[in-house]
Every structure is written in C-alpha cells, then in structure tokens.
C-alpha cells in the first residue's frame, strides 16, 4: 500500500472549505466494531449487487465521506487492514454530483426530516413534490410537462414502458378500435435500462447482464448500435436507412423506441452520433411511434448538456430521469411525459395503473430540489467543463499504450477500454493503491466523478488508470 493512503488524496471541492477534510479535520466517527468483524458479518448476511455469496469479492467498509472522497477500510487477501481517503471516480454510480455531505443537501434533508419525512401520495400531495414537478417541467426539453415521480431508475423505465403501451391502446380506441394495440418496444444494441423484467427486456439481450432470463422476459426488437459520436455522415446515413427499414417492418407491432441519448452507460460507455438521434426522432414521428429518452445516467449535465437529447436538439415523448436527481443522497426517479401522452392515455384508457409506495417521498423531493438548485446556482456547466477538460488533457498518456484499445471522454466521463477483460479485483486494488475508487466492468475502467473534482483529482484518477494499464500487460 502506498504511504499516502493515510492522508486525504489530492484536493477536492473547488472553492469550498474545508477543501479536503480528513481525519485531521474531523474526528473519526465513533465506531465500536472492527473492520474484520464487519466484513465477517457482511459475508454472513448480505448479498451485494451482481455478486455471488459463495465466491464473494472483497468488500470495502466506508468509514467516512466528504467532498469527492471516501474513507475506506478493508482487509486484503492476507488479512492485513488498509485504510485511506480515496477519490470516488464513480460518484457512487453516477449520482454524487456535488460530493458527499454537501451542506446544502444535508440541510434540506434535515429540515424536511423534521417536518415530514414521508406521506403517501395517493390522494395526498405536498409542497416539495409540487415544487419539484414545476422545476422538472421547466428544466425538461420542449413540451415535456407531466411528471410521474418514481422511486428508482428501473421503476421509472417500467412506468415509461407501461405509459407507451397504454398510449397505443388509447390511440387504437381513439381510432375506433379497428387495429389491435402495438405491444412491443424497440431498443438499441448495447443498451442498459435497468434490472427489473421490463427494463431488462429492452437492455442488450447478449451483452447485457441477463442472458439467462431469455424466455422469461418479453421479446423486443433491437436495432443495431448507432455509429460513434463523430461518425462520418455516410456512416450515419447508412445506419439510419437500416434502422428505418427495420422499424418499418415492425410498424404494426412496435409502439415506442427507447434509447439512452448519445451515451450508452452500463452497456459499454459508448457515445453515439447525435445526428443518429435526430434521425430516430424523425423516423418515430413518421411511423407514429413514441420516442422514450432514458436520461437516468445522462441527465443533469453529465454529457456536457443538461440532457443528452440537447446534443441533438431532440424532444422525446417520454423521458426518464434518476440516479443523480437527488445529488446522490436518496433514491428518486421521474418519468416526464408530454401533455399529449398524458392527455391521450387519460382520455381513452382512464388511469395510469402504477403507484409506488414511496412515490413522491418528501425527503427525496427536498433533496432533488436542493441538488437541482445547486446545479443551477453553481453553474453546473463550469464543473462539468473543468472535469471534461482535465480528462482531455490527460488523454495523451493513453495514446498508443500497449493493451489499450481506446481512451474516450464524453462530458464529465472518461473510459479506458482494453483489448481484453479487466481483472476487476486487481484493477480495484491498484486503483486504491493510487488513491482512487473504481468499479471496472468488462474491458473497461471508467470514471464519472463528482462535478466538484479538481484538475488534480482528475490527474490522480488518470494516473491510477495508467497504473492499471501497466498491470494489465501480459507478462
Ligand atoms: C442505472 C440506470 C437505470 C436503472 O436505474 P436504477 O436506479 O439502478 O434502477 C436505468 N437506465 C439507465 C440508463 C441507467 O444508467
């Protein structure tokens, strides 16, 4: 372990004091149980995401968190204890935009917890939800106006898919019921839309994480992955022609197309051509299909625009948002639909049959209001641009590096892709030795850090990526 793991890593929290609080600045929270005891009990009782209980991976105990950093304690394979402050290159899976324990979000949560932490949303309403509805409608592209609050990203995708199907039932009734409603959805190869059954059905069936459920989930229609971000016009045209042909062929079955606008996330960190998205909007209009934009990962500035759709100037019919909505403090998501979708569904089919128990949770609404407020007040574009530019500055170190297929930057995200699968345990350990927390997958080590990261934080993340690249070489 490198010696500096005992000290906070680098500087974080641009312009905010204390910039790097560590053990020296803040008393270590009281704790009575040793890391060994905690890890042992974790293994006895908990089931971690995408994990086996019989061959458990190393778990790292979070002892503290501040700004862009986590204070972790863990045991290595020999049972030795390690502890240190590390930069969270993952922003807790895209969420922690303003860093951990941001005072504005903490205060909003404390105030709301004292007032009204939860109340059911059926038949009741409250000011935090109403204000959040206003804000999201104002922030969303074009005429997206009708907000359905959900409790997680996957649930919001389920709701969006149900809305789309119900819209088509409504349309067919409106047209006198002469055709049967279209029930299928088209999605892109390489997509990831969540882990529930409906969301899995529109995620890539082969490279996705659910190949073994084939047969148990509704078969959907998949379009080839669109060409890359900076593809030549000819490549885009060829893809558009092909996709249009495929959609025409299923126009009597498919009611909507769902995409992650311009950046596919968990399906491979793949930035695709905004012009392909513009074309998809035109084709869906022409064929009378809805366009669902899943902005759960791309939303709230991550790609360099407020919404991924903004790169293409596209307004979808339904949009899902989540992940970073509360600034990473609580779980909340939303489905935002046009008034046409909301009106048609309501007029011809009655109610939208969905209602999560924790829908519109006031604590989560208060956190979302605080986080979105911070994005606006602090000039979100500035933080995103700083992170983006710092990643671009570092790109040269990966050019032509042996074993490295690609280093790509999209907004405030960077992906180092290798020619072969990453040894996750090894890459995680090397990251930690260099003061950085990663969660690699497949052939990729990637980062979507908090927007408050400094250039030094980004340099540290890239040094850690370099160190992983060196270790990846066959020896
Ligand atoms: C993470 C993610 C989801 C699922 O959200 P959860 O909150 O994990 O259920 C759906 N779509 C996209 C694009 C995502 O990145």
XYZ file of C-alpha atoms and ligand atoms in Angstrom:
490
model
C 0.000 0.000 0.000
C 1.360 3.412 -0.800
C 2.047 5.528 2.262
C -0.194 8.403 1.263
C -3.306 6.333 1.759
C -3.250 7.561 5.326
C -3.669 11.128 4.162
C -6.514 12.615 2.155
C -5.821 12.287 -1.555
C -5.314 15.487 -3.511
C -7.695 18.405 -3.339
C -11.404 18.358 -3.924
C -14.356 20.658 -3.667
C -13.482 23.624 -5.823
C -13.811 26.805 -3.847
C -15.390 25.127 -0.857
C -13.811 24.963 2.532
C -12.638 22.748 4.004
C -11.401 21.522 0.647
C -10.016 18.244 1.919
C -11.324 17.282 5.280
C -9.682 14.171 6.552
C -9.007 12.588 9.880
C -7.084 15.719 10.835
C -10.090 17.975 10.222
C -12.873 15.900 11.590
C -12.994 13.415 14.388
C -13.347 9.885 13.098
C -16.991 8.881 13.660
C -17.427 6.753 16.734
C -17.422 3.092 15.868
C -17.172 0.098 18.012
C -16.701 -2.683 15.511
C -13.520 -3.632 13.780
C -13.257 -3.948 10.029
C -12.703 -7.687 10.426
C -15.896 -8.061 12.432
C -17.919 -6.010 9.940
C -16.623 -7.829 6.885
C -17.281 -11.170 8.551
C -20.879 -10.277 9.334
C -21.366 -8.756 5.859
C -20.405 -12.118 4.399
C -22.810 -13.929 6.695
C -25.905 -11.906 5.913
C -25.664 -9.555 2.940
C -25.968 -10.131 -0.780
C -24.115 -7.496 -2.800
C -25.078 -6.282 -6.304
C -24.034 -8.520 -9.198
C -22.349 -10.812 -6.691
C -22.137 -14.398 -5.621
C -22.387 -15.344 -1.952
C -20.149 -18.378 -2.343
C -17.246 -16.571 -4.024
C -17.596 -13.099 -2.502
C -15.365 -10.303 -3.750
C -13.523 -8.034 -1.330
C -15.838 -5.511 0.293
C -14.571 -2.141 1.438
C -16.089 -0.534 4.524
C -16.930 3.156 4.147
C -15.837 4.857 7.363
C -16.390 8.430 6.261
C -17.075 10.524 3.166
C -16.556 14.165 2.309
C -16.458 16.120 -0.930
C -15.212 13.867 -3.730
C -13.588 11.421 -1.313
C -14.370 8.264 0.572
C -12.550 6.993 3.620
C -12.344 3.229 3.186
C -11.133 0.422 5.370
C -10.679 -3.112 4.092
C -8.828 -6.370 4.528
C -6.510 -7.715 1.866
C -6.170 -11.392 0.934
C -3.612 -11.868 3.726
C -5.938 -10.387 6.312
C -3.966 -7.143 6.677
C -6.001 -3.978 7.274
C -5.784 -0.997 4.932
C -7.370 2.361 5.371
C -7.335 5.610 3.439
C -9.032 8.528 1.745
C -9.605 7.921 -1.952
C -11.191 9.945 -4.745
C -14.521 8.420 -5.769
C -14.077 8.121 -9.542
C -17.574 6.580 -9.746
C -19.523 9.321 -7.927
C -21.360 6.376 -6.366
C -22.584 5.119 -9.761
C -23.196 8.483 -11.479
C -25.052 10.030 -8.536
C -22.903 12.115 -6.243
C -22.728 15.275 -8.374
C -21.814 17.778 -5.640
C -19.776 15.420 -3.484
C -20.566 13.692 -0.215
C -22.318 15.505 2.620
C -22.829 18.718 0.700
C -24.080 21.188 3.338
C -26.988 22.474 1.230
C -28.338 18.973 0.642
C -27.705 17.895 4.232
C -29.582 20.946 5.491
C -32.510 20.362 3.131
C -32.735 16.756 4.341
C -32.567 17.727 7.997
C -35.256 20.361 7.595
C -37.544 18.006 5.680
C -36.928 15.107 8.086
C -38.054 17.292 10.960
C -41.142 18.469 9.059
C -42.470 15.498 7.110
C -40.159 12.662 6.070
C -42.854 10.661 4.336
C -46.509 10.572 3.465
C -48.428 8.505 0.914
C -49.009 10.165 -2.477
C -52.355 8.570 -3.293
C -54.939 11.306 -2.789
C -52.433 13.477 -0.893
C -49.910 15.997 -2.138
C -47.324 18.321 -0.614
C -45.208 21.344 -1.415
C -41.849 19.596 -2.039
C -43.436 17.360 -4.725
C -45.298 20.275 -6.286
C -42.169 22.412 -6.430
C -40.192 19.507 -7.900
C -42.868 18.989 -10.555
C -42.636 22.658 -11.529
C -38.851 22.539 -11.652
C -38.605 19.353 -13.727
C -41.239 20.557 -16.192
C -39.329 23.809 -16.557
C -35.967 22.062 -16.990
C -37.098 19.272 -19.322
C -36.748 19.790 -23.070
C -39.588 21.167 -25.205
C -43.136 20.470 -24.111
C -42.400 17.659 -21.655
C -44.582 18.723 -18.789
C -46.257 15.875 -16.898
C -44.144 14.426 -14.081
C -44.660 10.966 -12.551
C -42.381 10.537 -9.536
C -40.918 7.053 -9.127
C -38.641 5.522 -6.545
C -35.806 4.175 -8.690
C -34.498 4.270 -12.227
C -35.664 0.788 -13.174
C -39.151 1.550 -11.880
C -39.287 4.743 -13.939
C -38.367 2.705 -17.028
C -41.180 0.248 -16.238
C -43.584 3.166 -15.903
C -42.391 4.674 -19.201
C -42.925 1.329 -20.983
C -46.399 0.971 -19.481
C -47.226 4.561 -20.466
C -46.141 3.876 -24.047
C -48.273 0.730 -24.279
C -51.238 2.409 -22.673
C -50.841 5.329 -25.096
C -51.093 2.929 -28.004
C -54.197 1.275 -26.554
C -55.613 4.796 -26.220
C -54.735 5.617 -29.828
C -56.326 2.458 -31.146
C -59.530 3.221 -29.181
C -59.467 6.788 -30.428
C -59.274 5.437 -33.975
C -62.360 3.294 -33.371
C -60.610 0.121 -32.234
C -60.065 -1.146 -35.794
C -56.483 -2.222 -35.131
C -55.001 -4.128 -32.233
C -52.686 -2.192 -29.962
C -48.956 -2.476 -30.567
C -47.251 -4.030 -27.550
C -43.576 -4.287 -28.423
C -40.759 -1.809 -27.839
C -37.672 -1.234 -29.975
C -34.320 -0.612 -28.307
C -30.670 -0.312 -29.266
C -27.997 -2.958 -29.154
C -25.635 -2.174 -26.286
C -28.413 -0.590 -24.227
C -28.829 -0.798 -20.471
C -32.130 0.321 -18.968
C -32.204 -1.376 -15.575
C -32.601 -4.688 -13.788
C -36.357 -5.257 -13.488
C -38.028 -7.566 -16.008
C -39.400 -4.902 -18.359
C -36.229 -2.843 -18.207
C -34.146 -5.967 -18.827
C -36.249 -6.756 -21.898
C -35.056 -3.535 -23.575
C -31.423 -3.956 -22.484
C -28.976 -5.704 -24.820
C -30.004 -9.378 -24.802
C -26.486 -10.733 -25.355
C -24.000 -8.366 -23.761
C -26.481 -7.391 -21.059
C -26.391 -8.931 -17.632
C -29.439 -11.129 -18.068
C -28.833 -13.624 -20.872
C -30.060 -16.433 -18.628
C -33.537 -14.893 -18.396
C -34.161 -15.278 -22.121
C -37.633 -16.741 -22.490
C -38.816 -15.217 -19.237
C -38.827 -11.632 -20.482
C -40.878 -10.171 -23.343
C -39.016 -10.403 -26.668
C -38.400 -6.906 -28.014
C -36.986 -5.522 -31.246
C -33.323 -4.482 -31.347
C -31.747 -2.007 -33.718
C -28.017 -2.138 -34.409
C -25.901 0.154 -32.276
C -25.760 3.619 -33.887
C -22.406 4.830 -35.211
C -19.972 6.568 -32.875
C -20.224 10.168 -31.760
C -18.063 11.634 -34.539
C -19.033 9.199 -37.293
C -18.874 10.353 -40.909
C -22.180 11.457 -42.487
C -22.179 8.386 -44.756
C -21.990 6.011 -41.814
C -24.849 7.815 -40.104
C -26.955 7.715 -43.266
C -26.314 4.005 -43.693
C -27.350 3.312 -40.091
C -30.448 5.499 -40.377
C -31.548 3.749 -43.591
C -31.075 0.353 -41.991
C -32.829 1.306 -38.737
C -35.695 2.907 -40.646
C -36.175 -0.250 -42.704
C -36.214 -2.419 -39.579
C -38.730 -0.151 -37.842
C -40.978 -0.001 -40.930
C -41.068 -3.787 -40.957
C -42.453 -3.863 -37.401
C -44.616 -0.765 -37.520
C -47.730 -2.780 -36.661
C -46.111 -4.304 -33.571
C -43.861 -1.644 -32.067
C -45.327 1.325 -30.183
C -42.147 3.018 -28.960
C -38.379 3.241 -29.307
C -36.286 3.626 -26.152
C -32.712 4.982 -26.164
C -30.058 6.354 -23.817
C -29.493 9.653 -25.625
C -25.956 9.934 -27.065
C -24.198 7.948 -24.319
C -24.881 4.312 -23.530
C -23.795 3.784 -19.937
C -23.638 0.399 -18.241
C -23.934 -1.285 -21.660
C -20.411 -0.151 -22.569
C -19.818 3.593 -22.077
C -20.451 4.215 -25.761
C -21.005 7.747 -27.093
C -23.060 7.704 -30.290
C -23.883 10.131 -33.033
C -26.320 12.932 -32.093
C -27.313 13.006 -35.765
C -28.483 9.407 -35.481
C -30.688 10.522 -32.570
C -32.132 13.395 -34.602
C -32.916 10.937 -37.399
C -34.520 8.498 -34.970
C -36.806 11.274 -33.764
C -37.913 11.927 -37.364
C -38.472 8.240 -38.105
C -40.516 7.652 -34.934
C -42.691 10.656 -35.809
C -43.191 9.305 -39.303
C -44.135 5.816 -38.103
C -46.328 7.046 -35.255
C -44.103 5.540 -32.559
C -43.185 7.250 -29.305
C -39.579 8.095 -28.515
C -38.563 7.344 -24.922
C -35.330 9.016 -23.787
C -33.786 7.231 -20.813
C -31.756 10.091 -19.292
C -31.205 8.292 -15.981
C -27.430 8.272 -16.492
C -27.014 11.105 -18.993
C -29.287 13.665 -17.336
C -28.347 16.626 -15.147
C -25.308 17.652 -17.158
C -23.187 14.512 -17.304
C -22.655 14.621 -21.079
C -21.917 18.353 -21.188
C -25.501 19.456 -21.882
C -28.305 19.393 -19.328
C -29.845 16.443 -21.214
C -28.278 14.027 -23.673
C -31.157 14.920 -26.031
C -29.944 18.523 -26.127
C -26.907 17.484 -28.208
C -29.345 16.533 -30.955
C -31.966 19.225 -30.327
C -34.476 16.438 -29.847
C -37.618 16.451 -27.714
C -38.752 12.920 -26.790
C -42.346 11.993 -25.920
C -41.353 10.430 -22.619
C -38.174 10.930 -20.621
C -36.888 9.073 -17.560
C -34.520 10.665 -15.053
C -33.000 9.278 -11.865
C -29.558 8.450 -10.492
C -28.112 11.941 -9.835
C -31.501 13.612 -9.338
C -31.153 13.887 -5.550
C -27.447 14.649 -5.839
C -26.832 11.095 -4.706
C -28.396 11.395 -1.282
C -31.563 9.317 -1.715
C -33.295 7.181 -4.275
C -35.689 9.007 -6.579
C -36.549 8.995 -10.269
C -39.165 10.544 -12.516
C -40.951 9.939 -15.783
C -41.720 13.144 -17.645
C -44.234 12.949 -20.490
C -45.717 15.371 -22.975
C -49.214 16.648 -22.344
C -50.290 14.728 -25.473
C -49.198 11.421 -23.911
C -50.773 12.257 -20.550
C -53.995 13.528 -22.085
C -54.455 10.702 -24.599
C -53.767 7.981 -22.009
C -56.173 9.582 -19.540
C -58.904 10.403 -22.036
C -59.125 6.962 -23.670
C -57.865 4.489 -21.057
C -58.546 6.234 -17.768
C -55.956 5.946 -15.031
C -52.286 5.115 -15.422
C -52.068 1.953 -13.330
C -48.911 2.490 -11.323
C -48.190 3.813 -7.832
C -45.039 3.007 -5.879
C -45.489 3.107 -2.088
C -42.752 5.697 -1.717
C -43.813 7.764 -4.715
C -43.176 11.464 -4.167
C -41.330 10.842 -0.901
C -40.919 14.336 0.610
C -37.348 13.726 1.815
C -36.271 12.674 -1.675
C -38.142 15.632 -3.203
C -36.358 18.029 -0.837
C -33.004 16.502 -1.784
C -33.786 16.759 -5.504
C -34.822 20.389 -5.141
C -31.582 21.152 -3.291
C -29.404 19.277 -5.788
C -31.019 20.772 -8.886
C -30.839 24.184 -7.211
C -27.098 23.703 -6.704
C -26.659 22.723 -10.346
C -28.286 25.969 -11.374
C -26.700 28.272 -8.792
C -23.177 26.905 -9.055
C -23.199 26.912 -12.836
C -23.201 23.169 -13.474
C -21.600 23.681 -16.851
C -18.481 25.023 -15.199
C -17.841 21.930 -13.074
C -18.618 19.598 -15.963
C -16.295 21.574 -18.260
C -13.464 21.501 -15.706
C -13.725 17.734 -15.350
C -14.066 17.287 -19.117
C -11.038 19.454 -19.952
C -8.917 17.780 -17.290
C -9.717 14.337 -18.747
C -8.922 15.566 -22.264
C -5.584 16.959 -21.019
C -4.706 13.515 -19.688
C -5.694 11.646 -22.843
C -2.202 11.787 -24.370
C -0.803 9.409 -21.749
C -3.031 6.613 -23.084
C -2.351 7.136 -26.797
C -0.705 4.004 -28.165
C -0.309 2.467 -24.692
C 0.115 -1.305 -25.043
C -3.062 -3.255 -24.365
C -5.211 -0.117 -24.507
C -7.931 -0.126 -27.138
C -9.302 3.327 -26.503
C -9.468 6.222 -24.061
C -12.561 8.305 -24.625
C -14.075 11.314 -22.928
C -17.745 12.318 -23.094
C -18.787 15.299 -20.994
C -17.703 14.604 -17.418
C -16.900 10.946 -18.046
C -13.859 9.040 -19.247
C -13.468 5.418 -20.258
C -10.294 3.401 -20.628
C -11.058 0.344 -22.699
C -8.676 -2.589 -23.027
C -8.484 -5.328 -25.633
C -9.351 -7.916 -23.028
C -11.398 -8.177 -19.864
C -10.115 -6.362 -16.831
C -9.194 -8.377 -13.738
C -11.668 -6.495 -11.534
C -10.124 -7.378 -8.174
C -6.640 -6.434 -9.358
C -7.780 -3.190 -11.005
C -9.717 -2.194 -7.884
C -6.671 -2.836 -5.697
C -4.303 -0.868 -7.938
C -6.814 1.972 -8.036
C -6.892 2.079 -4.244
C -3.089 1.998 -4.043
C -3.178 5.155 -6.154
C -5.875 6.789 -4.050
C -8.844 6.162 -6.349
C -12.039 4.120 -6.067
C -13.062 2.420 -9.354
C -15.696 -0.152 -10.176
C -14.494 -1.591 -13.511
C -16.619 -3.817 -15.741
C -15.910 -5.949 -18.785
C -12.973 -4.477 -20.697
C -13.416 -1.072 -19.102
C -12.121 1.059 -16.280
C -14.242 4.182 -16.340
C -14.904 7.289 -14.331
C -17.830 9.666 -13.926
C -16.608 11.674 -10.984
C -18.428 14.338 -8.944
C -18.584 17.694 -10.763
C -16.648 19.282 -7.882
C -13.481 17.357 -8.761
C -10.398 19.480 -9.264
C -7.876 19.044 -12.071
C -5.616 17.337 -9.508
C -8.344 14.838 -8.693
C -8.723 14.032 -12.394
C -4.948 13.731 -12.804
C -4.962 11.290 -9.893
C -7.772 9.265 -11.477
C -5.836 9.097 -14.767
C -2.568 8.125 -13.044
C -4.425 5.301 -11.373
C -5.855 4.247 -14.755
C -2.305 4.260 -16.180
C -1.080 2.091 -13.339
C -3.892 -0.381 -14.060
C -2.950 -0.356 -17.757
C 0.627 -1.270 -16.875
C -0.520 -4.181 -14.750
C -2.834 -5.397 -17.483
C 0.094 -6.223 -19.749
C 0.688 -9.927 -20.181
C 3.931 -10.839 -18.529
C -28.825 2.943 -13.761
C -29.723 3.019 -14.928
C -31.051 2.546 -14.863
C -31.595 1.844 -13.632
O -31.689 2.697 -12.525
P -31.776 2.058 -11.050
O -31.979 3.250 -10.170
O -30.493 1.349 -10.819
O -32.942 1.141 -11.033
C -31.844 2.677 -15.979
N -31.391 3.271 -17.105
C -30.131 3.743 -17.203
C -29.693 4.411 -18.467
C -29.244 3.618 -16.126
O -27.989 4.068 -16.242
